[in-house]
Amino acid sequence: MSADSDSLIAAGAGSGNLSSDDLRRRMRSKLPDRDLRGLTRLDKLEDVYVECSRDRILEDTFAQFMKYHLTEKRLRLKEAEVFFMIGPSGAGKSLAMDRVLRAHPSLQAERRSFGVVRPRISISLSGYVHPRILAEMILDEAGARVGKIGRGDIWYRLPEELLKREVSVVHIDEFSHLIRKGKTPEIEELADAIKGASISRTHPVAFVLSGLPKITRLPIKDE
């Protein structure tokens, strides 16, 4: 480490408002030309997506799910609206589901006089979180600020808060992190919370859950 680097660290140099992408670009700019050319090729490879039969099946299945969600018949409020996207680790579930969500006509963002409205939001989990924290993550992604409220109340308020922001579909990626062995109280609480938000008469919220096959253990359906 150079003396200049030591002095910068000692001084705590940094703008404090730099985005992660800006920081990455700044770091890349210091690389030699050979490495930069290699990174450029990698960037182009990541932009290429090869469609397969799975993608067409996923598109058709999700289109049917959205038709059910958008129907005006109140009978749909008797069953939770949950779309499961499952597959083994490394199968490309996240990217495939993200492409379908981005492409669906009813889920396109709209610019209004007060800002941009997003009919769907997505969050990705990196580990286990309590059902209450999950609700807070959903509301935070939607741009809602509800303050500190009780554990059950936050899920009760979730449909109303999402309606205010015109969010109708919630995608939770890596949902497998929430599914532990057996029917723990947390899993049952989470299932009840998701079902309650999904059949809410205030604003039925459609949930898209992607992850390993074990996520289908979520006891959404009535027994």
Short mmCIF file of C-alpha atoms in Angstrom, two decimals:
data_model
loop_
_atom_site.label_atom_id
_atom_site.label_comp_id
_atom_site.label_asym_id
_atom_site.label_seq_id
_atom_site.Cartn_x
_atom_site.Cartn_y
_atom_site.Cartn_z
CA MET A 1 0.00 0.00 0.00
CA SER A 2 1.37 3.41 -0.94
CA ALA A 3 1.81 6.36 1.38
CA ASP A 4 -0.88 8.20 -0.59
CA SER A 5 -3.33 5.33 -0.01
CA ASP A 6 -2.52 5.36 3.69
CA SER A 7 -3.20 9.08 3.94
CA LEU A 8 -6.53 8.74 2.10
CA ILE A 9 -7.68 5.96 4.42
CA ALA A 10 -6.57 7.91 7.47
CA ALA A 11 -8.52 10.91 6.26
CA GLY A 12 -11.63 8.81 5.66
CA ALA A 13 -11.86 9.98 2.05
CA GLY A 14 -15.12 9.16 0.27
CA SER A 15 -18.10 11.02 -1.14
CA GLY A 16 -20.60 9.17 1.04
CA ASN A 17 -23.29 9.27 -1.66
CA LEU A 18 -21.70 6.99 -4.26
CA SER A 19 -23.87 4.18 -5.63
CA SER A 20 -22.55 0.62 -5.78
CA ASP A 21 -22.55 0.75 -9.60
CA ASP A 22 -20.60 4.02 -9.59
CA LEU A 23 -18.03 2.52 -7.24
CA ARG A 24 -17.67 -0.56 -9.44
CA ARG A 25 -17.16 1.58 -12.55
CA ARG A 26 -14.54 3.64 -10.75
CA MET A 27 -12.68 0.49 -9.74
CA ARG A 28 -12.90 -0.90 -13.28
CA SER A 29 -11.41 2.27 -14.72
CA LYS A 30 -8.16 1.48 -12.90
CA LEU A 31 -7.68 -1.86 -14.67
CA PRO A 32 -5.26 -2.28 -17.58
CA ASP A 33 -6.72 -2.27 -21.12
CA ARG A 34 -6.39 -6.04 -21.51
CA ASP A 35 -8.54 -6.69 -18.44
CA LEU A 36 -11.06 -4.05 -19.51
CA ARG A 37 -11.48 -5.74 -22.89
CA GLY A 38 -12.10 -9.04 -21.13
CA LEU A 39 -14.71 -7.46 -18.88
CA THR A 40 -16.45 -5.91 -21.87
CA ARG A 41 -16.76 -9.36 -23.45
CA LEU A 42 -18.18 -10.75 -20.21
CA ASP A 43 -20.72 -7.91 -20.06
CA LYS A 44 -21.90 -8.75 -23.58
CA LEU A 45 -22.24 -12.43 -22.70
CA GLU A 46 -24.45 -11.58 -19.74
CA ASP A 47 -26.75 -9.60 -22.05
CA VAL A 48 -27.47 -12.71 -24.14
CA TYR A 49 -30.40 -14.89 -23.10
CA VAL A 50 -31.16 -18.08 -25.01
CA GLU A 51 -34.85 -18.96 -24.84
CA CYS A 52 -35.97 -22.57 -24.50
CA SER A 53 -39.24 -24.49 -24.22
CA ARG A 54 -39.28 -23.83 -20.47
CA ASP A 55 -39.58 -20.11 -21.10
CA ARG A 56 -42.59 -20.53 -23.36
CA ILE A 57 -44.30 -22.81 -20.84
CA LEU A 58 -43.56 -20.32 -18.07
CA GLU A 59 -44.95 -17.42 -20.11
CA ASP A 60 -48.16 -19.29 -20.92
CA THR A 61 -48.66 -20.51 -17.35
CA PHE A 62 -48.04 -17.09 -15.85
CA ALA A 63 -50.38 -15.49 -18.41
CA GLN A 64 -53.15 -17.80 -17.19
CA PHE A 65 -52.33 -16.92 -13.59
CA MET A 66 -52.63 -13.21 -14.35
CA LYS A 67 -55.97 -13.71 -16.11
CA TYR A 68 -57.28 -15.31 -12.95
CA HIS A 69 -55.85 -12.50 -10.85
CA LEU A 70 -57.43 -9.81 -13.01
CA THR A 71 -60.90 -11.33 -13.19
CA GLU A 72 -63.62 -9.30 -11.51
CA LYS A 73 -65.37 -12.33 -10.05
CA ARG A 74 -65.29 -12.20 -6.27
CA LEU A 75 -65.20 -16.00 -6.07
CA ARG A 76 -61.46 -15.81 -6.56
CA LEU A 77 -61.14 -14.38 -3.07
CA LYS A 78 -61.76 -17.85 -1.65
CA GLU A 79 -58.39 -19.17 -2.82
CA ALA A 80 -54.96 -17.68 -2.27
CA GLU A 81 -53.32 -16.38 -5.44
CA VAL A 82 -49.79 -17.76 -5.35
CA PHE A 83 -47.65 -18.63 -8.36
CA PHE A 84 -44.78 -21.04 -7.63
CA MET A 85 -41.68 -21.02 -9.85
CA ILE A 86 -39.56 -23.96 -8.72
CA GLY A 87 -36.39 -25.66 -9.89
CA PRO A 88 -32.99 -26.91 -8.74
CA SER A 89 -30.23 -24.57 -7.68
CA GLY A 90 -28.50 -22.89 -10.63
CA ALA A 91 -31.34 -23.61 -13.07
CA GLY A 92 -31.85 -19.94 -13.94
CA LYS A 93 -35.18 -19.54 -12.13
CA SER A 94 -34.56 -15.96 -11.06
CA LEU A 95 -33.65 -14.69 -14.51
CA ALA A 96 -36.46 -16.59 -16.24
CA MET A 97 -39.11 -15.33 -13.81
CA ASP A 98 -37.78 -11.78 -13.97
CA ARG A 99 -38.04 -11.79 -17.78
CA VAL A 100 -41.65 -12.98 -17.66
CA LEU A 101 -42.62 -10.37 -15.08
CA ARG A 102 -40.95 -7.58 -17.03
CA ALA A 103 -42.65 -8.61 -20.28
CA HIS A 104 -46.24 -9.01 -19.08
CA PRO A 105 -48.37 -6.13 -20.46
CA SER A 106 -50.38 -5.55 -17.29
CA LEU A 107 -47.26 -5.17 -15.15
CA GLN A 108 -45.57 -2.38 -17.09
CA ALA A 109 -44.54 0.68 -15.09
CA GLU A 110 -46.41 3.91 -15.79
CA ARG A 111 -45.25 7.46 -15.36
CA ARG A 112 -47.80 9.67 -13.64
CA SER A 113 -47.75 13.33 -12.63
CA PHE A 114 -46.60 12.33 -9.13
CA GLY A 115 -44.00 9.78 -10.22
CA VAL A 116 -43.64 6.24 -11.56
CA VAL A 117 -46.20 3.56 -10.66
CA ARG A 118 -44.97 -0.05 -10.58
CA PRO A 119 -47.74 -2.68 -10.56
CA ARG A 120 -45.28 -5.32 -9.41
CA ILE A 121 -42.32 -5.33 -7.06
CA SER A 122 -39.59 -7.90 -6.50
CA ILE A 123 -37.41 -8.70 -3.53
CA SER A 124 -34.70 -11.33 -3.21
CA LEU A 125 -33.84 -13.07 0.04
CA SER A 126 -30.29 -13.98 1.05
CA GLY A 127 -31.23 -15.84 4.22
CA TYR A 128 -34.01 -16.55 6.67
CA VAL A 129 -36.09 -13.61 7.85
CA HIS A 130 -39.03 -13.49 10.23
CA PRO A 131 -42.47 -13.04 8.59
CA ARG A 132 -42.72 -9.54 10.06
CA ILE A 133 -39.37 -8.55 8.53
CA LEU A 134 -40.53 -9.93 5.19
CA ALA A 135 -43.60 -7.69 5.30
CA GLU A 136 -41.38 -4.71 6.10
CA MET A 137 -39.12 -5.57 3.13
CA ILE A 138 -42.15 -5.71 0.82
CA LEU A 139 -43.48 -2.37 2.02
CA ASP A 140 -40.05 -0.79 1.84
CA GLU A 141 -39.62 -1.93 -1.78
CA ALA A 142 -43.04 -0.48 -2.56
CA GLY A 143 -41.99 2.84 -1.05
CA ALA A 144 -44.35 2.63 1.92
CA ARG A 145 -43.44 4.01 5.32
CA VAL A 146 -45.79 2.74 8.00
CA GLY A 147 -43.68 3.16 11.14
CA LYS A 148 -43.58 0.63 13.94
CA ILE A 149 -46.71 -1.49 14.18
CA GLY A 150 -47.50 -4.91 15.62
CA ARG A 151 -46.44 -8.17 14.01
CA GLY A 152 -49.91 -9.19 12.87
CA ASP A 153 -50.96 -5.65 12.05
CA ILE A 154 -48.25 -5.14 9.45
CA TRP A 155 -49.58 -7.98 7.27
CA TYR A 156 -53.14 -6.74 7.84
CA ARG A 157 -52.09 -3.29 6.62
CA LEU A 158 -50.04 -4.61 3.70
CA PRO A 159 -52.86 -4.81 1.07
CA GLU A 160 -54.05 -1.29 1.89
CA GLU A 161 -50.54 0.15 1.69
CA LEU A 162 -49.80 -1.63 -1.59
CA LEU A 163 -53.09 -0.39 -3.04
CA LYS A 164 -52.08 3.20 -2.25
CA ARG A 165 -49.01 2.63 -4.41
CA GLU A 166 -50.93 0.62 -7.05
CA VAL A 167 -48.85 -2.51 -6.47
CA SER A 168 -50.75 -5.69 -7.29
CA VAL A 169 -48.08 -8.39 -7.70
CA VAL A 170 -45.29 -9.19 -5.23
CA HIS A 171 -42.41 -11.41 -6.37
CA ILE A 172 -40.25 -12.99 -3.66
CA ASP A 173 -37.13 -14.64 -5.06
CA GLU A 174 -35.09 -17.25 -3.16
CA PHE A 175 -38.17 -18.01 -1.07
CA SER A 176 -36.53 -21.32 -0.11
CA HIS A 177 -34.71 -19.52 2.70
CA LEU A 178 -38.01 -19.23 4.56
CA ILE A 179 -38.94 -22.90 4.39
CA ARG A 180 -37.50 -24.98 7.19
CA LYS A 181 -38.11 -28.64 7.94
CA GLY A 182 -41.51 -29.42 9.37
CA LYS A 183 -44.43 -27.10 9.98
CA THR A 184 -42.87 -24.60 12.33
CA PRO A 185 -45.05 -21.86 13.83
CA GLU A 186 -43.22 -19.31 11.65
CA ILE A 187 -44.06 -21.19 8.43
CA GLU A 188 -47.71 -21.48 9.38
CA GLU A 189 -47.78 -17.82 10.37
CA LEU A 190 -46.21 -16.85 7.05
CA ALA A 191 -48.66 -19.01 5.08
CA ASP A 192 -51.62 -17.45 6.90
CA ALA A 193 -50.22 -13.96 6.31
CA ILE A 194 -49.70 -14.50 2.57
CA LYS A 195 -53.13 -16.07 2.19
CA GLY A 196 -54.74 -13.22 4.12
CA ALA A 197 -53.13 -10.61 1.88
CA SER A 198 -54.01 -12.63 -1.21
CA ILE A 199 -57.73 -12.88 -0.45
CA SER A 200 -58.03 -9.40 1.04
CA ARG A 201 -61.28 -7.69 0.10
CA THR A 202 -59.51 -4.35 0.29
CA HIS A 203 -56.90 -5.29 -2.31
CA PRO A 204 -56.11 -8.93 -3.24
CA VAL A 205 -52.35 -9.22 -3.70
CA ALA A 206 -50.92 -11.84 -6.06
CA PHE A 207 -47.70 -13.47 -4.85
CA VAL A 208 -45.03 -14.99 -7.11
CA LEU A 209 -42.65 -17.21 -5.16
CA SER A 210 -39.51 -18.62 -6.77
CA GLY A 211 -37.03 -21.03 -5.27
CA LEU A 212 -36.20 -24.68 -4.69
CA PRO A 213 -38.99 -27.29 -4.92
CA LYS A 214 -39.39 -27.30 -1.14
CA ILE A 215 -41.21 -23.95 -1.26
CA THR A 216 -44.35 -25.83 -2.26
CA ARG A 217 -44.45 -27.04 1.36
CA LEU A 218 -45.85 -23.66 2.29
CA PRO A 219 -49.31 -24.61 3.64
CA ILE A 220 -51.29 -22.09 1.61
CA LYS A 221 -54.29 -24.28 0.81
CA ASP A 222 -56.94 -25.10 3.38
CA GLU A 223 -56.79 -28.68 4.58
#
